[in-house]
Amino acid sequence: MSVVGSRFLDPRILAKLPNLELVAKRLVQGAFVGYHKSPDFGYSVEFVDHRDYAAGDDLRTVDWRVWARKDKYFVKRFEMESQLKATVILDTSRSMAFGEGPLTKLEYGSYLSACIAYLLIHQNDMAGLVTFDERVRQFVPPRGSRGHLRLILHALGQTQPGPATDVAAVCHHLAETIKTRGMVVLVSDLLDEPEAVLRSLQHFQHKKHDVIVFHTLDDAELELPYEELSNFRDLESGRRLAVDPAVFRAQYRGRMQGFCEEIRQGCLKTGIDYHLIRTSQPIESILNRFVAFRLRRSV
Amino acid sequence: MGLMSAGFLFAALAAAVPVAIHLIHRQRYPERPFTTLRFFDKTIKHNTLQTRLIDKILLALRVAALLLVALALARPYGAWNFGEQRRSVVLVLDNSPSMGRGVEHEQLFARAKTAASAVLAELGATDRAALVLTANVPRRDQFARRSEAEAALSLREGRPTSLWVDGPGGRAHSLAELTTDTARLRLALQALPEDTAVELGGMEPAPDGELSAELEAVRERLDGTALSALSGDLAAALGRAKALLAHSTDAGRRIVVCSDMQASEWSAAADLELDGFELAVIPSVPGETGNNLALERIDLERAEAAWGQSVNGTAVVRNYAKRASDAAVLTVIGADRGRPVEIKVPPLAAGQTMHLGFALPVTGRERSMLATARLNGLSDPFAYDDAWHFQVGVRQPVSALCVNGHPAERPSDRETFYLANALAPRSEGAALEAAADVRECEAGDLGGQQLFQYGTIVLAGVSRLEPAALEKLRQFVNDGGGLLVFPGIDAVPADLNGWGLLPAKVLDVKRASFGYLKDVDTRSAAMAEVKSRAGAELHALSAHTRAFLEPNANARVLARFQDDLPALVEGRTGRGRVVLAAAGCHVTASDWPLRPAFVILVRALVRALGDRQGPLPLALDRHVGFGASMAIPGELAEGTPAAFFHTHSPDGQEQYQPESWLRAQAGVSLPVAWTDGHYSLAVRPGQSAGVLEEPGVGALSVPLSFNRRPGESNLEAWDTKELAQHLPNLGASVIDPAVPAQALASGSASREWGRYVLGFVLALLLFESFLAWRSASEAEQ
């Protein structure tokens, strides 16, 4: 896989770029230059049946030949072919505002969401966006137009860290809300009860969605690299706890790895595509995983 | 319960340091925003709480450690002392004379007793205490025979001992001052006849009580303790206290000394080891002692003087204070209505000694004149050494009757002319004092004289006497009178021998070759005086007309000529004495009257023959704390009351205060004179019952003068630093006199506290080390 332009994909450099669209464009083009012959994908419509015309229907869908024969208005119904509806669900809770590197998890997730939306729309798929914390904050339904991409990028640009998170409740709510089956891309640190999170993800699957989880964590969360005794403040609850990281590092790592492993195993069992990503990783590698997942689902 | 060094409680402020560090350190924890604390909650939160709890405990322990260190430095005592179940405390009370000083209207000794009482009050019901006094008490042992005293002396080997030999001549053999020179004492004893009664004196420690839990009894004994007139022996007292504690098995054993810290007493304890017993000293130091003049002693030029004459003396005054003394007045006064002599004592520099001469008129009708010298006119808080009591022998005038055997118109032709001049010079401004109250009469008038009013009768050139006169003369001699006979140039030996009074038979009186006086018998006190005063002039006494004498069997030859013929013969008749000269007292018979030695000779003989007072009674320089004794005739030994009378009071008034007395063998003794002053030991013949309330007329009495022992005047109190410097081996802790109960805050208790605190701190360090190790281990994992 070519990685031309990958120097632009380093999160430290991304952090200096002001325009999210530009970031997404560079990221996607940089990542997939030469991967496809043309970035434009065609689509076809297959006739299914007719139905009675109803007021408000688009006149272009009126079958005039049937009107000519039967003097009744019928509307032609078509089956949309190979156009994916993907919804990117981005966790914007306050815990996502954490980051010891150049990017916070929320910034990293925003870039990743923008890239996915850019990629999908430029593949003539439809992309939507949901941001949430303890409840849904923004909902952009999946669309495939270029203008819709700007809408998504604008929504991402307006994202602010919310209060606490409730991944499970929000996912259950979205599973019921998103009627059309499609792809659900969850970008979150999943700092909730693993069992509840897994059950909510299974809820998507139950609704026939393809689910891919980008478990976004900072290196500091995984490693707890601090040395001096500190008063740790929970970003969501505001609680404080004096902890000597040198003393408790090993226990913390074990608990964190156990948490991640539990999520991963749960996803593996239910067929959910799970990816643990670090905010220090180049986004191109993440996009590769997404494209691979997309291709697998297209076969 | 209290703190010895409460100032160290300020060290408790150090406990604020860990608290401050804790607070400051706590505030400096960096706040670190983090995604979630959920992974800390189950284990780390517990550990953090544990850590916080441990931090609190550590903080409390650190604060407690610092508080304990401060408390240990403050040296708690009393109920603070733990680990001691029962205490044994020996109170050593300094009751030496130096404690008699007055400071702010309170005696140091009273202060010391108050401090000791406070210590007793701090003791618990199970504690035990004992009281030891520093001042010794006198010990006197009387022995009827010399050999017994020698045996007892062997047992006193090395201990200060004095030797008293009573009676006439005893003064020469007595060793009044205490001495450890046993060889000297033994030689003095060996010079005495075997049947001589002697006394051996010395000092020994006062009896100590045993350690007793009956603290009230100890307190009563303490209250009843009086200031002693004897020097203190602190080292011996500490030794006895150590011996008392050595028999105790109690946990806390300590010695508490209440003393004025006199260097003279404490320095003797330099080599003392207390075997680990703790020593606390409660000083009764007066601070600035002010004036401290001491009348060291009185030296008299001679022991006796004639009545009406003056005796020259020297008072030795020393300033023992550390500053110049104020001007004072030395008053010397005879105790018997004498005229006081006042001498101004100029200010003396520190340590300066001054000798002040005085002439004391000798008066009184007694054989001895009691006198007291006293420093007056200055404020001296230590008045104990401002007085000195002494005696002067009073030589009462002898009344002499010179009987002339050759009546003549011209006075110079009278036989008594030179004699009377020698005894009582008649010239104006005569340098010599009158030796006697001289009267003259003719031989024929002798029978009409009242001879009992004379002490001595001198017969000058008398050869023949009327029978009545002779009989009166015999009666006079038999009654104790003295008779001196100078034969005339025409004396008839038969007449002289016919008197029956003379100590020698007169063989002949004739002109012969010159006879010079060769030697005299100095065993006679009179002749010893003549020889000492006349010297070589004695040999100038020559005579060309001499009486040749043959001494009687019981007679004594007082002087001889160069040809060994007797020149002076003395004999006893009845209770009187007679001296017969071999030369005349007029220039017609010899040139004796022309020689200065004649004056000396005649005076001595008239005085010796006419003195019916006998020798001076024994009047050794005696010191308080000892007694005195007097021998009494055998017929008075049984059933005769006897008493001592203290005739001195501090205000100078005479008073008769009966003292205890003791009869032993053929003598009576004053066991102990506890205060300085004049005493009178008296027995009254013929009384077999009752109490002798005063000496009175007819009593046989001996005046005695008691003075303090030297050594107490040199007041130099050590301070805490000097005590530690000079006596490092004692390890004494000096207690604040304002809080005497601190004396129970023993060093062992402080060390005990120190050990507990040290153990606590070490445990704390171990605990912290363990925590650090555990943290390091967890960090490695």
JSON list of C-alpha atoms in Angstrom, two decimals, chain B residues 118-279:
[
{"chain": "B", "resi": 118, "resn": "ALA", "atom": "CA", "xyz": [8.83, 19.53, 100.05]},
{"chain": "B", "resi": 119, "resn": "VAL", "atom": "CA", "xyz": [10.73, 16.55, 98.71]},
{"chain": "B", "resi": 120, "resn": "LEU", "atom": "CA", "xyz": [9.19, 14.36, 101.39]},
{"chain": "B", "resi": 121, "resn": "ALA", "atom": "CA", "xyz": [5.75, 15.63, 100.44]},
{"chain": "B", "resi": 122, "resn": "GLU", "atom": "CA", "xyz": [6.30, 14.46, 96.88]},
{"chain": "B", "resi": 123, "resn": "LEU", "atom": "CA", "xyz": [6.99, 10.90, 97.92]},
{"chain": "B", "resi": 124, "resn": "GLY", "atom": "CA", "xyz": [4.26, 8.37, 97.65]},
{"chain": "B", "resi": 125, "resn": "ALA", "atom": "CA", "xyz": [2.89, 6.01, 100.24]},
{"chain": "B", "resi": 126, "resn": "THR", "atom": "CA", "xyz": [5.11, 3.17, 99.13]},
{"chain": "B", "resi": 127, "resn": "ASP", "atom": "CA", "xyz": [8.29, 5.21, 98.92]},
{"chain": "B", "resi": 128, "resn": "ARG", "atom": "CA", "xyz": [10.91, 5.15, 101.63]},
{"chain": "B", "resi": 129, "resn": "ALA", "atom": "CA", "xyz": [13.10, 7.90, 102.98]},
{"chain": "B", "resi": 130, "resn": "ALA", "atom": "CA", "xyz": [15.88, 8.49, 105.47]},
{"chain": "B", "resi": 131, "resn": "LEU", "atom": "CA", "xyz": [17.55, 11.57, 106.89]},
{"chain": "B", "resi": 132, "resn": "VAL", "atom": "CA", "xyz": [21.31, 12.01, 107.13]},
{"chain": "B", "resi": 133, "resn": "LEU", "atom": "CA", "xyz": [22.94, 15.04, 108.74]},
{"chain": "B", "resi": 134, "resn": "THR", "atom": "CA", "xyz": [26.28, 16.35, 107.58]},
{"chain": "B", "resi": 135, "resn": "ALA", "atom": "CA", "xyz": [27.50, 17.81, 110.87]},
{"chain": "B", "resi": 136, "resn": "ASN", "atom": "CA", "xyz": [29.25, 15.40, 113.19]},
{"chain": "B", "resi": 137, "resn": "VAL", "atom": "CA", "xyz": [28.53, 15.02, 116.86]},
{"chain": "B", "resi": 138, "resn": "PRO", "atom": "CA", "xyz": [31.29, 14.94, 119.45]},
{"chain": "B", "resi": 139, "resn": "ARG", "atom": "CA", "xyz": [32.41, 11.78, 121.14]},
{"chain": "B", "resi": 140, "resn": "ARG", "atom": "CA", "xyz": [34.22, 11.75, 124.45]},
{"chain": "B", "resi": 141, "resn": "ASP", "atom": "CA", "xyz": [35.71, 8.74, 126.13]},
{"chain": "B", "resi": 142, "resn": "GLN", "atom": "CA", "xyz": [36.95, 9.05, 129.69]},
{"chain": "B", "resi": 143, "resn": "PHE", "atom": "CA", "xyz": [39.57, 6.71, 131.04]},
{"chain": "B", "resi": 144, "resn": "ALA", "atom": "CA", "xyz": [40.69, 6.35, 134.63]},
{"chain": "B", "resi": 145, "resn": "ARG", "atom": "CA", "xyz": [44.07, 5.00, 133.65]},
{"chain": "B", "resi": 146, "resn": "ARG", "atom": "CA", "xyz": [46.53, 5.93, 131.01]},
{"chain": "B", "resi": 147, "resn": "SER", "atom": "CA", "xyz": [46.89, 2.39, 129.66]},
{"chain": "B", "resi": 148, "resn": "GLU", "atom": "CA", "xyz": [43.18, 2.20, 128.97]},
{"chain": "B", "resi": 149, "resn": "ALA", "atom": "CA", "xyz": [43.39, 5.39, 126.95]},
{"chain": "B", "resi": 150, "resn": "GLU", "atom": "CA", "xyz": [46.34, 3.96, 124.99]},
{"chain": "B", "resi": 151, "resn": "ALA", "atom": "CA", "xyz": [44.33, 0.88, 124.11]},
{"chain": "B", "resi": 152, "resn": "ALA", "atom": "CA", "xyz": [41.40, 3.03, 123.00]},
{"chain": "B", "resi": 153, "resn": "LEU", "atom": "CA", "xyz": [43.73, 5.20, 120.97]},
{"chain": "B", "resi": 154, "resn": "SER", "atom": "CA", "xyz": [44.72, 2.16, 118.93]},
{"chain": "B", "resi": 155, "resn": "LEU", "atom": "CA", "xyz": [41.08, 1.75, 117.94]},
{"chain": "B", "resi": 156, "resn": "ARG", "atom": "CA", "xyz": [40.89, 5.38, 116.89]},
{"chain": "B", "resi": 157, "resn": "GLU", "atom": "CA", "xyz": [43.82, 5.00, 114.52]},
{"chain": "B", "resi": 158, "resn": "GLY", "atom": "CA", "xyz": [43.61, 7.60, 111.79]},
{"chain": "B", "resi": 159, "resn": "ARG", "atom": "CA", "xyz": [40.60, 9.43, 113.15]},
{"chain": "B", "resi": 160, "resn": "PRO", "atom": "CA", "xyz": [40.89, 12.98, 114.45]},
{"chain": "B", "resi": 161, "resn": "THR", "atom": "CA", "xyz": [41.37, 12.77, 118.19]},
{"chain": "B", "resi": 162, "resn": "SER", "atom": "CA", "xyz": [42.10, 15.19, 120.97]},
{"chain": "B", "resi": 163, "resn": "LEU", "atom": "CA", "xyz": [43.67, 14.46, 124.34]},
{"chain": "B", "resi": 164, "resn": "TRP", "atom": "CA", "xyz": [42.57, 16.19, 127.51]},
{"chain": "B", "resi": 165, "resn": "VAL", "atom": "CA", "xyz": [44.41, 15.79, 130.74]},
{"chain": "B", "resi": 166, "resn": "ASP", "atom": "CA", "xyz": [42.62, 17.40, 133.61]},
{"chain": "B", "resi": 167, "resn": "GLY", "atom": "CA", "xyz": [44.02, 18.96, 136.72]},
{"chain": "B", "resi": 168, "resn": "PRO", "atom": "CA", "xyz": [47.17, 20.96, 137.54]},
{"chain": "B", "resi": 169, "resn": "GLY", "atom": "CA", "xyz": [49.81, 20.44, 134.92]},
{"chain": "B", "resi": 170, "resn": "GLY", "atom": "CA", "xyz": [47.34, 18.79, 132.63]},
{"chain": "B", "resi": 171, "resn": "ARG", "atom": "CA", "xyz": [47.43, 21.68, 130.27]},
{"chain": "B", "resi": 172, "resn": "ALA", "atom": "CA", "xyz": [50.99, 20.96, 129.36]},
{"chain": "B", "resi": 173, "resn": "HIS", "atom": "CA", "xyz": [50.14, 17.41, 128.36]},
{"chain": "B", "resi": 174, "resn": "SER", "atom": "CA", "xyz": [46.84, 18.07, 126.63]},
{"chain": "B", "resi": 175, "resn": "LEU", "atom": "CA", "xyz": [46.41, 18.22, 122.87]},
{"chain": "B", "resi": 176, "resn": "ALA", "atom": "CA", "xyz": [43.29, 20.24, 122.53]},
{"chain": "B", "resi": 177, "resn": "GLU", "atom": "CA", "xyz": [43.18, 20.36, 118.77]},
{"chain": "B", "resi": 178, "resn": "LEU", "atom": "CA", "xyz": [41.97, 17.32, 116.92]},
{"chain": "B", "resi": 179, "resn": "THR", "atom": "CA", "xyz": [44.84, 15.55, 115.28]},
{"chain": "B", "resi": 180, "resn": "THR", "atom": "CA", "xyz": [45.36, 12.38, 113.30]},
{"chain": "B", "resi": 181, "resn": "ASP", "atom": "CA", "xyz": [48.97, 12.17, 114.44]},
{"chain": "B", "resi": 182, "resn": "THR", "atom": "CA", "xyz": [48.56, 9.06, 116.54]},
{"chain": "B", "resi": 183, "resn": "ALA", "atom": "CA", "xyz": [52.27, 8.86, 117.35]},
{"chain": "B", "resi": 184, "resn": "ARG", "atom": "CA", "xyz": [52.14, 12.32, 118.91]},
{"chain": "B", "resi": 185, "resn": "LEU", "atom": "CA", "xyz": [49.08, 11.39, 120.93]},
{"chain": "B", "resi": 186, "resn": "ARG", "atom": "CA", "xyz": [50.73, 8.19, 122.08]},
{"chain": "B", "resi": 187, "resn": "LEU", "atom": "CA", "xyz": [53.88, 10.04, 123.18]},
{"chain": "B", "resi": 188, "resn": "ALA", "atom": "CA", "xyz": [51.76, 12.51, 125.14]},
{"chain": "B", "resi": 189, "resn": "LEU", "atom": "CA", "xyz": [49.98, 9.65, 126.85]},
{"chain": "B", "resi": 190, "resn": "GLN", "atom": "CA", "xyz": [53.19, 7.82, 127.69]},
{"chain": "B", "resi": 191, "resn": "ALA", "atom": "CA", "xyz": [54.50, 10.92, 129.48]},
{"chain": "B", "resi": 192, "resn": "LEU", "atom": "CA", "xyz": [51.63, 10.67, 131.97]},
{"chain": "B", "resi": 193, "resn": "PRO", "atom": "CA", "xyz": [51.59, 8.64, 135.17]},
{"chain": "B", "resi": 194, "resn": "GLU", "atom": "CA", "xyz": [49.63, 5.42, 134.92]},
{"chain": "B", "resi": 195, "resn": "ASP", "atom": "CA", "xyz": [46.86, 6.54, 137.24]},
{"chain": "B", "resi": 196, "resn": "THR", "atom": "CA", "xyz": [46.15, 9.75, 135.34]},
{"chain": "B", "resi": 197, "resn": "ALA", "atom": "CA", "xyz": [42.56, 10.20, 134.24]},
{"chain": "B", "resi": 198, "resn": "VAL", "atom": "CA", "xyz": [42.40, 11.31, 130.63]},
{"chain": "B", "resi": 199, "resn": "GLU", "atom": "CA", "xyz": [39.80, 11.93, 128.01]},
{"chain": "B", "resi": 200, "resn": "LEU", "atom": "CA", "xyz": [40.00, 11.17, 124.32]},
{"chain": "B", "resi": 201, "resn": "GLY", "atom": "CA", "xyz": [37.79, 13.38, 122.24]},
{"chain": "B", "resi": 202, "resn": "GLY", "atom": "CA", "xyz": [36.74, 13.22, 118.65]},
{"chain": "B", "resi": 203, "resn": "MET", "atom": "CA", "xyz": [33.86, 13.62, 116.30]},
{"chain": "B", "resi": 204, "resn": "GLU", "atom": "CA", "xyz": [31.71, 11.00, 114.79]},
{"chain": "B", "resi": 205, "resn": "PRO", "atom": "CA", "xyz": [28.72, 11.09, 112.47]},
{"chain": "B", "resi": 206, "resn": "ALA", "atom": "CA", "xyz": [25.32, 11.66, 113.92]},
{"chain": "B", "resi": 207, "resn": "PRO", "atom": "CA", "xyz": [23.27, 8.48, 114.04]},
{"chain": "B", "resi": 208, "resn": "ASP", "atom": "CA", "xyz": [21.31, 8.00, 110.87]},
{"chain": "B", "resi": 209, "resn": "GLY", "atom": "CA", "xyz": [17.86, 6.58, 110.60]},
{"chain": "B", "resi": 210, "resn": "GLU", "atom": "CA", "xyz": [17.13, 3.60, 108.41]},
{"chain": "B", "resi": 211, "resn": "LEU", "atom": "CA", "xyz": [15.16, 3.89, 105.22]},
{"chain": "B", "resi": 212, "resn": "SER", "atom": "CA", "xyz": [11.59, 3.98, 106.36]},
{"chain": "B", "resi": 213, "resn": "ALA", "atom": "CA", "xyz": [8.21, 4.06, 104.72]},
{"chain": "B", "resi": 214, "resn": "GLU", "atom": "CA", "xyz": [6.93, 6.03, 107.69]},
{"chain": "B", "resi": 215, "resn": "LEU", "atom": "CA", "xyz": [7.52, 9.36, 106.06]},
{"chain": "B", "resi": 216, "resn": "GLU", "atom": "CA", "xyz": [5.81, 11.21, 108.86]},
{"chain": "B", "resi": 217, "resn": "ALA", "atom": "CA", "xyz": [8.42, 9.97, 111.29]},
{"chain": "B", "resi": 218, "resn": "VAL", "atom": "CA", "xyz": [11.15, 11.15, 108.95]},
{"chain": "B", "resi": 219, "resn": "ARG", "atom": "CA", "xyz": [9.42, 14.51, 108.72]},
{"chain": "B", "resi": 220, "resn": "GLU", "atom": "CA", "xyz": [9.26, 14.79, 112.51]},
{"chain": "B", "resi": 221, "resn": "ARG", "atom": "CA", "xyz": [12.96, 14.06, 112.74]},
{"chain": "B", "resi": 222, "resn": "LEU", "atom": "CA", "xyz": [13.59, 16.65, 110.06]},
{"chain": "B", "resi": 223, "resn": "ASP", "atom": "CA", "xyz": [11.55, 19.24, 111.93]},
{"chain": "B", "resi": 224, "resn": "GLY", "atom": "CA", "xyz": [13.48, 18.51, 115.10]},
{"chain": "B", "resi": 225, "resn": "THR", "atom": "CA", "xyz": [16.88, 18.87, 113.50]},
{"chain": "B", "resi": 226, "resn": "ALA", "atom": "CA", "xyz": [18.87, 21.82, 114.76]},
{"chain": "B", "resi": 227, "resn": "LEU", "atom": "CA", "xyz": [21.75, 23.71, 113.34]},
{"chain": "B", "resi": 228, "resn": "SER", "atom": "CA", "xyz": [25.02, 22.33, 114.58]},
{"chain": "B", "resi": 229, "resn": "ALA", "atom": "CA", "xyz": [28.01, 24.24, 115.83]},
{"chain": "B", "resi": 230, "resn": "LEU", "atom": "CA", "xyz": [30.33, 21.66, 114.36]},
{"chain": "B", "resi": 231, "resn": "SER", "atom": "CA", "xyz": [31.78, 21.62, 110.92]},
{"chain": "B", "resi": 232, "resn": "GLY", "atom": "CA", "xyz": [30.05, 19.52, 108.35]},
{"chain": "B", "resi": 233, "resn": "ASP", "atom": "CA", "xyz": [31.52, 16.44, 106.73]},
{"chain": "B", "resi": 234, "resn": "LEU", "atom": "CA", "xyz": [29.56, 16.16, 103.56]},
{"chain": "B", "resi": 235, "resn": "ALA", "atom": "CA", "xyz": [31.68, 13.41, 102.06]},
{"chain": "B", "resi": 236, "resn": "ALA", "atom": "CA", "xyz": [31.07, 11.20, 105.08]},
{"chain": "B", "resi": 237, "resn": "ALA", "atom": "CA", "xyz": [27.36, 11.98, 104.97]},
{"chain": "B", "resi": 238, "resn": "LEU", "atom": "CA", "xyz": [27.20, 11.04, 101.29]},
{"chain": "B", "resi": 239, "resn": "GLY", "atom": "CA", "xyz": [29.07, 7.85, 102.06]},
{"chain": "B", "resi": 240, "resn": "ARG", "atom": "CA", "xyz": [26.53, 6.97, 104.72]},
{"chain": "B", "resi": 241, "resn": "ALA", "atom": "CA", "xyz": [23.68, 7.79, 102.38]},
{"chain": "B", "resi": 242, "resn": "LYS", "atom": "CA", "xyz": [25.23, 5.50, 99.80]},
{"chain": "B", "resi": 243, "resn": "ALA", "atom": "CA", "xyz": [25.48, 2.74, 102.36]},
{"chain": "B", "resi": 244, "resn": "LEU", "atom": "CA", "xyz": [21.81, 3.16, 103.21]},
{"chain": "B", "resi": 245, "resn": "LEU", "atom": "CA", "xyz": [20.80, 2.94, 99.58]},
{"chain": "B", "resi": 246, "resn": "ALA", "atom": "CA", "xyz": [23.04, -0.05, 98.99]},
{"chain": "B", "resi": 247, "resn": "HIS", "atom": "CA", "xyz": [20.75, -2.10, 101.19]},
{"chain": "B", "resi": 248, "resn": "SER", "atom": "CA", "xyz": [17.68, -1.02, 99.29]},
{"chain": "B", "resi": 249, "resn": "THR", "atom": "CA", "xyz": [16.31, -3.00, 96.38]},
{"chain": "B", "resi": 250, "resn": "ASP", "atom": "CA", "xyz": [13.89, -0.31, 95.29]},
{"chain": "B", "resi": 251, "resn": "ALA", "atom": "CA", "xyz": [13.82, 0.72, 91.68]},
{"chain": "B", "resi": 252, "resn": "GLY", "atom": "CA", "xyz": [14.50, 4.42, 92.14]},
{"chain": "B", "resi": 253, "resn": "ARG", "atom": "CA", "xyz": [17.33, 5.14, 94.55]},
{"chain": "B", "resi": 254, "resn": "ARG", "atom": "CA", "xyz": [18.63, 8.65, 94.89]},
{"chain": "B", "resi": 255, "resn": "ILE", "atom": "CA", "xyz": [20.29, 11.03, 97.27]},
{"chain": "B", "resi": 256, "resn": "VAL", "atom": "CA", "xyz": [18.92, 14.53, 97.72]},
{"chain": "B", "resi": 257, "resn": "VAL", "atom": "CA", "xyz": [21.28, 17.02, 99.33]},
{"chain": "B", "resi": 258, "resn": "CYS", "atom": "CA", "xyz": [20.09, 20.30, 100.81]},
{"chain": "B", "resi": 259, "resn": "SER", "atom": "CA", "xyz": [23.21, 22.37, 101.25]},
{"chain": "B", "resi": 260, "resn": "ASP", "atom": "CA", "xyz": [24.66, 25.84, 100.86]},
{"chain": "B", "resi": 261, "resn": "MET", "atom": "CA", "xyz": [27.26, 24.34, 98.51]},
{"chain": "B", "resi": 262, "resn": "GLN", "atom": "CA", "xyz": [30.28, 25.38, 100.52]},
{"chain": "B", "resi": 263, "resn": "ALA", "atom": "CA", "xyz": [33.43, 24.54, 98.64]},
{"chain": "B", "resi": 264, "resn": "SER", "atom": "CA", "xyz": [35.23, 23.60, 101.84]},
{"chain": "B", "resi": 265, "resn": "GLU", "atom": "CA", "xyz": [32.73, 20.82, 102.44]},
{"chain": "B", "resi": 266, "resn": "TRP", "atom": "CA", "xyz": [32.05, 19.67, 98.90]},
{"chain": "B", "resi": 267, "resn": "SER", "atom": "CA", "xyz": [35.68, 19.51, 97.86]},
{"chain": "B", "resi": 268, "resn": "ALA", "atom": "CA", "xyz": [36.18, 16.67, 100.32]},
{"chain": "B", "resi": 269, "resn": "ALA", "atom": "CA", "xyz": [33.80, 14.59, 98.23]},
{"chain": "B", "resi": 270, "resn": "ALA", "atom": "CA", "xyz": [36.06, 14.76, 95.19]},
{"chain": "B", "resi": 271, "resn": "ASP", "atom": "CA", "xyz": [37.07, 11.11, 95.39]},
{"chain": "B", "resi": 272, "resn": "LEU", "atom": "CA", "xyz": [33.68, 9.80, 96.35]},
{"chain": "B", "resi": 273, "resn": "GLU", "atom": "CA", "xyz": [31.94, 7.32, 94.08]},
{"chain": "B", "resi": 274, "resn": "LEU", "atom": "CA", "xyz": [28.19, 6.95, 94.41]},
{"chain": "B", "resi": 275, "resn": "ASP", "atom": "CA", "xyz": [28.02, 3.57, 92.67]},
{"chain": "B", "resi": 276, "resn": "GLY", "atom": "CA", "xyz": [25.45, 4.80, 90.22]},
{"chain": "B", "resi": 277, "resn": "PHE", "atom": "CA", "xyz": [23.05, 6.25, 92.73]},
{"chain": "B", "resi": 278, "resn": "GLU", "atom": "CA", "xyz": [21.59, 9.50, 91.55]},
{"chain": "B", "resi": 279, "resn": "LEU", "atom": "CA", "xyz": [22.45, 12.71, 93.31]}
]
